[in-house]
Coordinates of C-alpha atoms and ligand atoms in Angstrom, one line a residue:
M27 CA 140.3 19.7 77.2
S28 CA 139.3 16.4 75.7
V29 CA 139.6 14.6 78.9
S30 CA 136.5 15.8 80.5
K31 CA 134.5 16.0 77.1
K32 CA 131.2 13.9 76.8
S33 CA 130.2 12.4 73.6
I34 CA 127.3 14.4 72.0
H35 CA 125.3 11.2 71.4
G36 CA 124.9 10.6 75.1
E37 CA 126.6 8.1 77.7
W38 CA 125.8 4.7 79.1
S39 CA 124.2 5.0 82.4
S40 CA 126.8 2.8 84.0
R41 CA 129.8 0.4 83.6
F42 CA 127.1 -2.6 83.7
T43 CA 125.1 -1.1 80.8
F44 CA 128.3 -0.7 78.7
I45 CA 129.2 -4.3 79.3
L46 CA 125.6 -5.5 78.4
A47 CA 125.7 -3.3 75.2
A48 CA 129.2 -4.3 74.2
T49 CA 128.4 -8.0 75.1
G50 CA 125.4 -7.8 73.1
S51 CA 127.3 -6.5 70.2
A52 CA 129.9 -9.2 70.4
V53 CA 127.5 -12.1 71.2
G54 CA 125.3 -12.5 68.0
L55 CA 125.1 -14.7 64.8
G56 CA 128.9 -14.9 64.9
N57 CA 128.7 -17.2 67.9
I58 CA 125.8 -19.3 67.2
W59 CA 125.6 -19.4 63.4
K60 CA 129.1 -18.8 62.1
F61 CA 131.5 -20.2 64.7
P62 CA 129.9 -24.0 64.6
Y63 CA 129.9 -23.8 60.7
I64 CA 133.3 -22.6 60.1
T65 CA 134.5 -24.9 62.7
G66 CA 133.0 -27.7 60.8
E67 CA 134.2 -26.7 57.6
N68 CA 137.8 -26.5 58.9
G69 CA 138.1 -29.8 60.6
G70 CA 137.3 -29.0 64.1
G71 CA 140.0 -29.0 67.0
A72 CA 142.8 -27.3 65.5
F73 CA 140.8 -24.7 64.1
V74 CA 139.2 -24.0 67.5
L75 CA 142.4 -23.9 69.3
V76 CA 143.9 -21.4 66.9
Y77 CA 140.6 -19.3 67.3
L78 CA 141.0 -19.4 71.0
L79 CA 144.6 -18.4 70.8
C80 CA 143.7 -15.5 68.7
V81 CA 141.0 -14.3 71.1
L82 CA 143.6 -14.3 73.8
A83 CA 146.9 -12.8 72.3
I84 CA 145.2 -10.6 69.8
G85 CA 141.5 -10.1 70.4
I86 CA 141.5 -9.1 73.9
P87 CA 144.5 -6.7 73.8
I88 CA 142.9 -4.9 70.6
M89 CA 139.5 -4.7 72.4
I90 CA 141.0 -2.9 75.3
A91 CA 142.9 -0.5 72.8
E92 CA 139.5 0.1 71.0
I93 CA 137.4 1.0 74.0
M94 CA 140.4 3.1 75.4
M95 CA 140.8 4.9 72.1
G96 CA 137.1 5.6 71.9
R97 CA 136.6 6.7 75.3
R98 CA 139.5 9.3 74.8
G99 CA 138.1 10.6 71.4
R100 CA 134.5 10.6 72.4
Q101 CA 133.4 10.7 68.9
S102 CA 132.3 8.5 65.9
P103 CA 135.7 6.4 65.0
I104 CA 136.4 8.6 62.1
N105 CA 136.6 11.8 64.3
T106 CA 138.2 10.0 67.1
M107 CA 141.0 8.9 64.8
Q108 CA 141.5 12.3 63.6
F109 CA 141.6 13.7 67.4
L110 CA 143.8 11.1 68.5
A111 CA 146.3 11.5 65.6
E112 CA 146.3 15.2 66.2
E113 CA 147.0 14.6 70.1
A114 CA 150.0 12.4 69.4
S115 CA 151.3 14.8 66.5
A116 CA 150.9 11.9 64.0
D117 CA 149.7 12.0 60.4
K118 CA 146.1 13.0 60.0
R119 CA 145.5 10.4 57.4
W120 CA 145.1 7.9 60.4
H121 CA 141.4 8.9 60.1
F122 CA 141.2 6.3 56.9
L123 CA 140.8 3.7 59.7
G124 CA 137.6 5.1 60.6
W125 CA 136.5 5.2 56.9
M126 CA 137.6 1.5 56.4
G127 CA 135.6 0.7 59.4
V128 CA 132.4 2.4 58.2
L129 CA 132.8 0.6 55.1
A130 CA 133.3 -2.8 56.6
G131 CA 130.3 -2.3 59.0
F132 CA 128.1 -1.6 55.9
L133 CA 129.2 -4.8 54.1
I134 CA 129.1 -6.9 57.3
L135 CA 125.6 -5.7 57.9
S136 CA 124.3 -6.4 54.4
Y137 CA 125.0 -10.1 54.8
Y138 CA 124.4 -10.4 58.6
S139 CA 120.8 -9.0 58.0
V140 CA 120.1 -11.8 55.4
I141 CA 121.3 -14.5 57.8
A142 CA 119.3 -12.7 60.6
G143 CA 116.3 -12.9 58.3
W144 CA 116.6 -16.7 58.2
A145 CA 116.5 -16.8 61.8
L146 CA 113.4 -14.6 61.8
S147 CA 111.5 -17.1 59.3
Y148 CA 112.6 -20.1 61.6
V149 CA 110.6 -18.3 64.4
L150 CA 107.6 -18.6 62.4
K151 CA 108.6 -22.4 61.1
A152 CA 108.9 -23.3 64.8
F153 CA 105.6 -21.6 65.7
L154 CA 103.8 -23.4 63.1
G155 CA 105.3 -26.8 64.0
S156 CA 107.1 -27.4 60.9
F157 CA 110.2 -29.2 62.9
S158 CA 107.8 -32.0 64.3
G159 CA 109.2 -35.5 64.1
G160 CA 112.7 -34.1 63.7
D161 CA 113.5 -36.0 60.7
S162 CA 116.9 -34.8 59.4
E163 CA 115.8 -35.2 55.7
H164 CA 112.7 -33.3 56.3
I165 CA 114.5 -30.6 58.3
K166 CA 117.4 -30.3 55.4
S167 CA 114.8 -29.8 52.5
L168 CA 112.8 -27.4 54.7
F169 CA 116.1 -25.3 54.6
D170 CA 117.0 -26.1 51.0
Q171 CA 113.4 -25.0 49.9
F172 CA 113.5 -21.9 52.0
I173 CA 116.9 -20.4 50.7
A174 CA 116.1 -21.3 47.0
S175 CA 113.3 -18.6 47.3
P176 CA 114.7 -15.0 46.7
W177 CA 111.7 -13.3 47.6
Q178 CA 111.4 -15.1 51.1
L179 CA 114.9 -14.2 51.8
I180 CA 114.5 -10.5 50.8
F181 CA 111.1 -10.3 52.7
W182 CA 112.8 -11.5 56.0
H183 CA 116.1 -9.5 55.2
T184 CA 113.7 -6.3 54.9
V185 CA 112.0 -7.1 58.2
F186 CA 115.3 -7.2 60.0
M187 CA 116.7 -4.3 58.5
V188 CA 114.0 -2.2 59.4
A189 CA 114.0 -3.4 62.8
T190 CA 117.6 -2.4 63.1
M191 CA 117.2 0.9 61.7
V192 CA 114.3 1.7 63.9
I193 CA 116.5 1.1 66.9
V194 CA 119.4 2.8 65.8
A195 CA 117.3 5.8 65.0
R196 CA 116.2 6.0 68.5
G197 CA 119.6 5.9 70.0
V198 CA 121.4 2.8 71.1
S199 CA 121.3 3.3 74.8
G200 CA 117.4 3.1 74.8
G201 CA 115.3 0.2 74.8
L202 CA 117.8 -2.1 73.7
E203 CA 119.9 -1.8 77.1
K204 CA 116.8 -3.1 79.0
A205 CA 116.1 -5.8 76.5
V206 CA 119.7 -7.2 76.6
R207 CA 119.7 -7.4 80.2
F208 CA 117.4 -10.2 80.4
L209 CA 117.6 -11.8 76.8
M210 CA 121.3 -12.5 77.1
P211 CA 121.0 -14.8 80.2
A212 CA 117.9 -16.4 78.5
L213 CA 119.8 -17.2 75.3
F214 CA 122.4 -18.8 77.8
V215 CA 119.9 -20.9 79.4
I216 CA 118.4 -22.2 76.3
L217 CA 121.7 -23.1 74.8
L218 CA 122.4 -25.1 78.1
L219 CA 119.1 -26.8 77.4
L220 CA 120.4 -27.7 73.8
V221 CA 123.6 -28.8 75.2
G222 CA 121.6 -31.2 77.5
Y223 CA 119.7 -32.4 74.5
A224 CA 123.0 -33.2 72.6
M225 CA 124.2 -35.1 75.7
T226 CA 121.1 -37.6 75.0
T227 CA 122.1 -38.2 71.5
G228 CA 124.7 -40.9 72.3
F229 CA 127.1 -38.9 70.2
Y230 CA 128.0 -36.3 72.8
E231 CA 131.7 -37.4 73.1
Q232 CA 132.3 -37.6 69.7
G233 CA 131.0 -34.0 69.1
L234 CA 133.4 -32.8 71.8
E235 CA 136.3 -34.7 70.5
F236 CA 135.7 -33.1 67.1
M237 CA 135.7 -29.6 68.8
F238 CA 138.6 -30.2 71.1
D239 CA 140.9 -32.8 69.9
P240 CA 143.3 -30.7 67.8
D241 CA 144.6 -32.2 64.4
F242 CA 146.9 -30.1 62.9
S243 CA 147.0 -31.8 59.7
K244 CA 143.5 -30.7 58.9
I245 CA 144.0 -26.8 59.1
D246 CA 146.2 -24.8 56.3
G247 CA 147.0 -21.0 55.9
D248 CA 143.5 -20.1 54.9
A249 CA 141.9 -21.9 57.9
I250 CA 144.4 -20.1 60.3
L251 CA 143.3 -16.7 58.7
T252 CA 139.6 -17.6 59.0
A253 CA 140.2 -18.5 62.7
M254 CA 141.9 -15.2 63.3
G255 CA 139.3 -13.2 61.2
H256 CA 136.8 -15.0 63.3
A257 CA 138.3 -14.0 66.6
F258 CA 137.7 -10.3 65.2
F259 CA 134.4 -10.8 63.8
T260 CA 132.9 -12.5 67.1
L261 CA 134.6 -9.8 69.3
S262 CA 133.1 -7.0 67.0
L263 CA 136.8 -5.9 66.6
G264 CA 138.8 -4.0 63.9
M265 CA 136.0 -1.6 62.4
G266 CA 135.2 0.9 65.1
A267 CA 132.1 -0.7 66.7
I268 CA 133.8 -1.2 70.0
M269 CA 135.3 2.2 69.7
V270 CA 132.3 3.9 69.1
Y271 CA 130.6 2.2 72.2
G272 CA 133.8 2.9 74.3
S273 CA 133.3 6.6 73.2
Y274 CA 129.9 6.4 75.2
L275 CA 131.7 4.8 78.3
P276 CA 131.8 7.2 81.5
K277 CA 135.4 8.1 82.9
H278 CA 137.1 5.7 85.5
V279 CA 135.6 2.5 84.5
S280 CA 138.1 -0.3 84.3
V281 CA 138.5 -1.0 80.4
A282 CA 140.8 -3.8 81.0
Q283 CA 138.4 -5.7 83.2
T284 CA 135.5 -4.8 81.3
A285 CA 137.2 -6.2 78.1
L286 CA 137.8 -9.6 79.9
Y287 CA 134.2 -10.0 80.7
I288 CA 133.0 -9.4 77.3
A289 CA 135.4 -11.7 75.7
G290 CA 134.7 -14.5 78.3
A291 CA 131.1 -14.4 77.9
D292 CA 131.4 -14.1 74.0
T293 CA 133.6 -17.3 74.0
I294 CA 131.5 -19.4 76.2
V295 CA 128.5 -18.7 74.0
A296 CA 130.5 -19.9 71.0
L297 CA 131.6 -23.1 72.7
L298 CA 128.2 -23.8 74.1
A299 CA 126.7 -23.5 70.5
G300 CA 129.3 -26.0 69.1
M301 CA 128.7 -28.4 72.0
A302 CA 124.9 -28.2 71.1
I303 CA 125.4 -28.8 67.4
F304 CA 128.1 -31.1 66.8
P305 CA 126.5 -34.3 68.5
I306 CA 123.4 -33.6 66.6
V307 CA 125.5 -33.6 63.3
F308 CA 127.2 -36.9 64.0
A309 CA 124.0 -38.6 65.7
N310 CA 122.2 -37.8 62.3
G311 CA 124.9 -38.8 60.1
L312 CA 125.1 -35.0 58.9
E313 CA 128.2 -33.3 57.1
P314 CA 129.9 -30.9 59.7
G315 CA 131.4 -29.0 56.8
S316 CA 128.0 -28.4 55.1
G317 CA 128.1 -24.6 55.5
P318 CA 126.1 -21.6 56.3
G319 CA 122.9 -23.7 56.7
L320 CA 124.5 -25.9 59.6
I321 CA 122.4 -24.4 62.5
F322 CA 119.4 -24.4 60.5
Q323 CA 119.8 -28.1 59.7
T324 CA 120.6 -29.4 63.0
L325 CA 118.9 -27.5 65.8
P326 CA 115.4 -28.2 64.5
I327 CA 116.1 -32.0 64.8
A328 CA 116.6 -31.1 68.6
F329 CA 113.3 -29.1 68.7
G330 CA 111.6 -31.6 66.7
N331 CA 112.4 -34.4 69.0
M332 CA 112.0 -32.9 72.5
T333 CA 108.9 -32.2 74.7
A334 CA 107.5 -29.0 74.0
G335 CA 110.1 -28.5 71.2
W336 CA 107.9 -26.1 69.3
L337 CA 108.1 -23.6 72.2
F338 CA 111.8 -23.8 72.9
G339 CA 112.2 -23.9 69.2
V340 CA 110.4 -20.1 69.0
M341 CA 112.2 -19.1 72.1
F342 CA 115.6 -20.0 70.8
F343 CA 115.0 -18.3 67.4
V344 CA 113.4 -15.2 69.0
L345 CA 116.6 -14.9 71.2
L346 CA 118.8 -15.4 68.4
V347 CA 117.1 -12.6 66.4
F348 CA 117.7 -10.4 69.5
A349 CA 121.2 -11.4 69.6
A350 CA 121.5 -10.5 65.9
L351 CA 119.7 -7.0 66.6
S352 CA 122.2 -6.1 69.4
S353 CA 125.0 -6.9 67.0
S354 CA 123.6 -5.4 64.0
I355 CA 123.1 -1.8 65.5
S356 CA 126.8 -1.9 66.4
L357 CA 127.7 -2.4 62.7
I358 CA 125.8 0.7 61.8
E359 CA 126.4 3.0 64.6
P360 CA 129.9 4.3 63.4
A361 CA 128.1 5.2 60.1
V362 CA 125.5 7.0 61.9
A363 CA 127.4 8.7 64.5
W364 CA 129.6 10.2 61.8
L365 CA 126.5 11.3 59.6
V366 CA 125.2 13.0 62.7
E367 CA 128.4 14.8 63.6
N368 CA 129.7 15.8 60.2
K369 CA 126.6 16.0 58.0
D370 CA 124.2 17.7 60.4
M371 CA 121.6 14.8 59.9
S372 CA 119.3 13.9 62.6
R373 CA 119.7 10.2 63.9
R374 CA 116.4 9.4 62.0
T375 CA 117.5 10.5 58.7
A376 CA 121.0 9.0 59.1
S377 CA 119.6 5.8 59.9
I378 CA 117.3 5.8 57.0
W379 CA 120.1 6.5 54.5
S380 CA 122.5 3.9 55.8
G381 CA 119.6 1.5 56.0
I382 CA 118.8 1.7 52.4
V383 CA 122.3 1.3 51.2
T384 CA 122.9 -1.9 53.3
W385 CA 119.6 -3.1 52.3
L386 CA 120.4 -2.9 48.8
V387 CA 123.7 -4.9 49.1
G388 CA 121.8 -7.3 51.2
V389 CA 119.5 -8.1 48.3
A390 CA 122.4 -9.1 46.1
V391 CA 123.6 -11.2 49.1
A392 CA 120.2 -12.9 49.2
F393 CA 120.4 -13.7 45.3
S394 CA 123.7 -15.1 45.8
F395 CA 122.0 -18.2 47.7
N396 CA 119.6 -19.1 44.6
I397 CA 119.4 -17.1 41.4
W398 CA 122.7 -15.8 41.4
S399 CA 124.4 -18.7 43.0
E400 CA 126.4 -19.4 39.7
I401 CA 127.9 -16.0 39.6
T402 CA 131.3 -16.1 41.3
V403 CA 134.4 -13.7 41.8
F404 CA 137.6 -15.4 42.7
D405 CA 135.5 -18.6 43.0
K406 CA 133.2 -17.1 45.7
S407 CA 129.5 -16.2 45.5
V408 CA 128.6 -12.7 46.7
F409 CA 127.9 -14.0 50.3
D410 CA 131.3 -15.7 50.5
L411 CA 133.1 -13.0 49.0
L412 CA 131.8 -10.2 51.3
D413 CA 132.4 -12.4 54.4
Y414 CA 135.9 -13.1 53.0
L415 CA 136.5 -9.5 52.3
T416 CA 135.4 -8.2 55.7
A417 CA 136.2 -10.9 58.3
N418 CA 139.4 -12.4 56.8
L419 CA 140.8 -8.9 55.5
M420 CA 139.4 -5.6 56.6
L421 CA 139.0 -6.7 60.1
P422 CA 142.3 -8.1 60.7
I423 CA 143.8 -5.1 58.8
G424 CA 141.7 -2.8 60.8
G425 CA 142.8 -4.5 63.9
F426 CA 146.4 -4.5 63.0
C427 CA 146.1 -0.7 62.5
I428 CA 144.5 0.0 65.9
A429 CA 147.3 -2.2 67.6
V430 CA 150.0 -0.2 65.8
F431 CA 148.3 3.1 66.8
S432 CA 147.7 2.3 70.4
G433 CA 151.2 0.7 70.8
W434 CA 153.5 2.9 68.6
V435 CA 152.0 6.3 67.9
M436 CA 149.7 6.9 70.8
K437 CA 151.7 8.6 73.7
K438 CA 152.4 6.1 76.6
E439 CA 151.1 8.5 79.1
H440 CA 147.9 9.2 77.3
S441 CA 147.1 5.7 77.0
Q442 CA 148.3 4.9 80.5
E443 CA 146.2 7.6 81.9
E444 CA 142.8 6.5 79.9
L445 CA 143.3 2.7 81.0
E446 CA 144.3 3.7 84.6
L447 CA 146.5 0.3 84.4
F448 CA 149.9 0.5 86.2
G449 CA 153.0 -1.6 86.6
L450 CA 153.2 -5.0 85.1
T451 CA 149.4 -5.2 83.8
Y452 CA 149.9 -2.1 81.7
D453 CA 153.2 -3.3 80.3
L454 CA 151.9 -6.6 79.4
W455 CA 148.9 -4.8 77.4
H456 CA 151.3 -2.4 75.8
Y457 CA 153.7 -5.4 74.8
L458 CA 150.8 -7.2 73.3
V459 CA 149.4 -4.4 71.3
K460 CA 152.8 -3.1 70.1
F461 CA 154.6 -6.4 69.1
I462 CA 152.6 -9.6 69.4
A463 CA 149.1 -8.6 68.0
P464 CA 150.5 -6.8 64.8
A465 CA 153.2 -9.3 64.5
A466 CA 150.6 -12.4 64.8
V467 CA 148.4 -10.6 62.0
F468 CA 151.3 -9.9 59.9
I469 CA 152.7 -13.5 59.9
V470 CA 149.2 -15.0 59.2
F471 CA 149.0 -12.8 56.2
L472 CA 152.5 -13.7 54.9
H473 CA 151.5 -17.4 55.4
V474 CA 148.6 -17.0 53.3
L475 CA 150.3 -15.2 50.7
G476 CA 152.6 -18.0 50.7
V477 CA 155.7 -16.2 51.5
F478 CA 156.6 -19.2 53.8
Ligands
LIG527 N1 130.4 -9.9 66.9 C1 128.9 -10.0 66.2 C2 128.6 -11.5 66.1 O1 129.5 -12.3 66.6 C3 129.0 -9.2 64.8 C4 129.5 -7.9 64.9 C5 128.7 -6.8 65.5 C6 130.6 -7.5 64.4 N2 129.5 -5.7 65.3 C7 130.6 -6.1 64.6 C8 131.6 -8.1 63.8 C9 131.6 -5.3 64.3 C10 132.8 -7.3 63.3 C11 132.8 -5.9 63.5 O2 127.6 -11.9 65.6

């Protein structure tokens, strides 16, 4: 019987470890690098509100569904989907969902690793005291010069990719578990410190107003799609990452409660990052919509101005790299788990091959910030295109299918048995995945396509 089956890849030692690992997956560049810059590009408050609504009504129910499906299937997402489809006597082709997830994971990691490389190089810059003085012009040119150099970007991308694959080769529940246990709280503390600095800029209120005062005239269909896509991205949903982590989760752990913790922690980190960054933006007359470089053009100003700033700068970027690492391993884990299960590879070989493929695509991303910046497809650079394709399209489509599968295809007694939720709580979850989440994704897509 599948119900008593354990994953061949091992199991988390406790519920707490699962929460750490899944939070580690969720909290990453998405919260600290991406959330502030897309909020800036999309006008602030209204965008943030749509994002928060998407986390609540779409993200959390789908996270519960993903963990639940993973734990029931106990294999890589591809094989889990096949198993669950058979169990529900549904079409076997549902396992395409696993395939799409593996592809999305590769594509996301290829640019994720390049950006994580930026954070790595900023550890060194902070250490060398490059931010001292904290002059915003100087900080900006530091960044511009850095991304103009393809070789620097590729060097740091390579370092990050190798680190990711070494960890993945050893199995995700090893050392990283211990690292995340103290790195996450440390990251949280340093973010509080940065928010404290933001309060001294004299522009704190303006920053908060930008983030929390919704002006709906500033957003259009594409902004709504970006907000929804980001809800998936930041919670690591829609591609099987949380599903594969769920497959290592012991029985009799409350899936719903766990999902609430993860989503709560993830949201708080993103909001803190925004609250640290926007006051600095306004205090220095910077542009909130200046794009992917936003945190690298703002936070160094804070480090350059505060006492012992170089030390806090080093700490911050080191922690950011670790947050990125604990996310990147979850992006590649579905692929590695599948290679181990179906191709009879060792974790090591599987990691090396997946790493090489991802690294190659990442090189194109690195070039798209400099020598290939003129090359565009649908008016987007390689980086923008990959980001749009994955976060705005593949993840919502994957999430839609997961919601439909858990709400319509899976037998109610199976999901109920797995979730151990009863009465109203179960009904609420079921209603959300059956109707609200799929309908919301569908409506946003129709809106973007201009149907209404
Ligand atoms: N959630 C991570 C972040 O915010 C990124 C990430 C990790 C991810 N695993 C994922 C995004 C799976 C989508 C799907 O940085």
